[in-house]
């Protein structure tokens, strides 16, 4: 049994018991902010406080979007919001053995784990820690007190617009999250892994924040796992800001594996300086409703970004990827590839947007979205956009919607492969483009396994962590070796 | 033949100005500026329309009053004051029995445009409906067409002579509720062309409408309705020009096409409204709703457009593929220079089984212009085995312009296959140098390369138009080399 | 002298490729330029024809009595310089006929002549097509689009025949050609050859020179002409390779 002991959890109930009068989540949240702002803003620098106020005002003015909003036409955000939630104002305690919960052992993959429970930073290394490579990490709560100048200079500087209600809400109300600082020239030898779990016996609405700074010439690979442990509804609203300095290298692998009742709104902003290299890979395996807003700004010449994603959805799941790549400087390259397989009544939205600023000459940008629909009831909306104001560029994009290649299917079957295995093989081959872009060997084979399991329907919400460390390896029932593909 | 053409084209390139910018002094019959129910009644009365037509207009007008101008397109322009516009202007003499009755000034106008209204002097194989400002002034070859049972006349004439057909089809593809400009047009449209091809008839002539805005401060609101009965075929061409003026002029047209079983309609446009001057002053605001309904099985509607004019182009010729096995096509070349803005593309709505659509769009931006492709491909649940292929390329000439691509693809049927590809780049330096090395200067080389780039689309145009279109491309890009 | 290059220095992206090259070509002469890969042969051709990105940092290129270094590429072409490209580019949608006619008329305009009448032009096309044995199916297509390697080279010679330049630079026109095509190229050059014009032939192989006999053979190495000789030099190079020249050059340097 997990649950709260001493933390304050405020109920956000749409219907008050006495009046049964409908109250929307917006006003409940605003009321809560107004009432507890002191507590929420505890430890903020003055600049952060005013940032909170600015975003709070913006949220209060506009509230949540609905389907009449151009950017939300295809994602039913209303029903995700239309629930009773509890909103915590202090860290959760769990009855489970947290260390056990998060322990992960993956062959060939050494990672350093940062745990976040219900949005609150949790680590046996204490709230702020410098690892042997010199990478500093800890809770946002602690870091903003330890490094106020750093926060003033960076926090909220990428997620600065007020057009996105969820960013507004997050900036206004968020209390904790993960802070990572990689000093100049430091190369992290191990992958850092943020594991975010939701474990409550009631519905929670979680605001969560990451501030990640890579100074010049540094290197970091980060895995960011969103998981839910039980079957209660949760709605997680995350804002991640990443500053990638000159010639720095950053890799971000996001694993999204929440239960079917849960929603995830993930806002990631990455800013790249000259010569930097970024690779993000968003792997969506399970979740009721996911919205990924990813914005990568190439701000210095010679920067390169690979922005990749794979989504494997079934039942009534929904994923919405909104990817913005901003070429603000000349001589930058970007490569965007999102692939998805949709089964049952799953729906997906892809809206890619490549923007090439005037004078961002010698830009080379590529964008592609490929989809396979498996059932008559699956749906896809794809909108690959280009907006280009410089002439010396090479930009291209493509989008396809289709089925498994029938000729390939026949070929496989004529070699004696069963229909279902042939299907799996082809689906796997389809996904392989994205998986092959994972740089870390151990992680790649692990993800590879997960994709296979996911395609066989064996992987839904994991019992322990996303990497299934607790459960013994299951024998595959395949008559062919997928890894040879 | 080709050699001859190209020669002419290159000669034309040396004259850079908009050559259709003249104004003809013709006596006009005009409504006062402004829009209200009285004006709508005035237009209807002028045209001696039956009650049902007036009712249609009034409904549209009332609906329009409750709408607001759409703002989603990638275009910017000062607010249009709809009360400053004159909604009706007609050359004084009307209902002409023979060409002798046509105002000689008017004949001259069309001669200057390269369109002769005297049948014996015309390009053989083309019948023309000439629309100046608000009314159709002359339709040629009507008798020849009548022998085949083809009706080709002005819209007003159709309202008078074939009310049952107009009632049945008008607004059936583009209802007045469709959008802001469609509602406006439905309320105030003054004339246009009507065309009906009976079952099994292959129209022996290319049908064509020439539109011209002449009078100042007038809007042009014409309406075209084409009905192709089962197994018929027609190729239809539309061309347009306007005098050079400092103030902007509004053009909001509707084109509706209905194709029944196995019918095929090919609709070609060379749009050359006045684009404004080099500083972006003046020019036509071109807000057009064009839509074809492939109602019957195996019907086909094909749009080909060459867009070189207008200061603003807002148009999305679309196909609603309702009949099983029906086919929709869209071929477009849009060129923008100086301060022109274009937001154009298509919608392909797949409803029937085995429906197919092809979209080929070539955008060329120069100067300080912005050129956007916006397209929707929608596969509805019943559209089993629907196929779409779209290819949208953009070419940038100069570093002050913009090229944008906004495709929207919605698939609700798992057996459908949709493919979209697009590229954006500038003219290849290697190609330019190759031409230069052969003694061809950069301006001419660009003309050549751009024409080559657009060839795939230009090839879809009827011969008569292809030549004109090539010239226009070259002329529009004049002075874009910097 | 038709072409006189004096102390030419050429840079690409700030890197010096041609490093003080001298070359004189008189009317009626055929010059062969040979040399190892990457020594600057194509760069020289690009500098003479005025390709963008090839910066002349020092030296002069005199052609027909004018220093052409600041001239636009099309003006140089109209003055009579023709380059048969090592890698001819494809121009989709632009028909060969249209392309050639535009080029010929550009030249005529430069010379103050009226455009060539259609009939005459077509006759000329036929004539030259026969000369280089190029198939009509090629001239009816877009410029170089989908042409095979050899067809592209043949097309270059066809264009040369059409434009009748006073100086033709053939950059590895013989590479990738079968024996028959090689003879065709040679035939084209030899028929065009007169006392008025001149050829600069860049090649790696002696075999083309069996058909087009050069008056001079130059070895280009490290951005300079390091050796000049008669047609026997080509034979010697074929037999011995470039090592000895390199050694000699390095020794001297
Ligand atoms: N655009 C360019 N950018 C950078 N370097 C270049 C460029 N073009 C040529 N070079 C370099 O300049 C040198 C000379 O090239 P060039 O093409 O003139 O050689 P070449 O003598 O013609 O060789 P080949 O016999 O292989 O054709 C080479 O080292 C080449 O890599
Ligand atoms: Mg070379």
Tab-separated table of N, CA, C and O and ligand atoms in Angstrom, chain C residues 41-43 86-87 171-172 202, ligand 2:
chain	number	residue	atom	x	y	z
C	41	UNK	N	43.989	20.395	-62.224
C	41	UNK	CA	43.653	20.529	-63.644
C	41	UNK	C	42.246	21.123	-63.829
C	41	UNK	O	42.074	22.083	-64.579
C	42	UNK	N	41.305	20.537	-63.141
C	42	UNK	CA	39.937	21.066	-63.265
C	42	UNK	C	39.835	22.460	-62.663
C	42	UNK	O	39.062	23.299	-63.125
C	43	UNK	N	40.631	22.692	-61.645
C	43	UNK	CA	40.635	24.012	-61.028
C	43	UNK	C	41.103	25.059	-62.040
C	43	UNK	O	40.549	26.158	-62.122
C	86	UNK	N	34.075	18.054	-66.844
C	86	UNK	CA	34.416	16.707	-66.387
C	86	UNK	C	33.144	16.006	-65.869
C	86	UNK	O	32.941	14.835	-66.112
C	87	UNK	N	32.300	16.765	-65.176
C	87	UNK	CA	31.036	16.211	-64.680
C	87	UNK	C	29.867	17.101	-65.124
C	87	UNK	O	29.437	17.979	-64.374
C	171	UNK	N	37.877	18.821	-70.383
C	171	UNK	CA	38.316	18.275	-69.103
C	171	UNK	C	37.936	16.800	-69.014
C	171	UNK	O	36.788	16.464	-68.731
C	172	UNK	N	38.900	15.958	-69.234
C	172	UNK	CA	38.696	14.501	-69.173
C	172	UNK	C	37.482	14.049	-69.973
C	172	UNK	O	36.694	13.226	-69.514
C	202	UNK	N	42.557	18.150	-71.260
C	202	UNK	CA	42.988	17.591	-69.979
C	202	UNK	C	42.679	16.102	-70.032
C	202	UNK	O	41.548	15.711	-70.309
D	2	LIG	MG1	39.589	17.089	-62.773
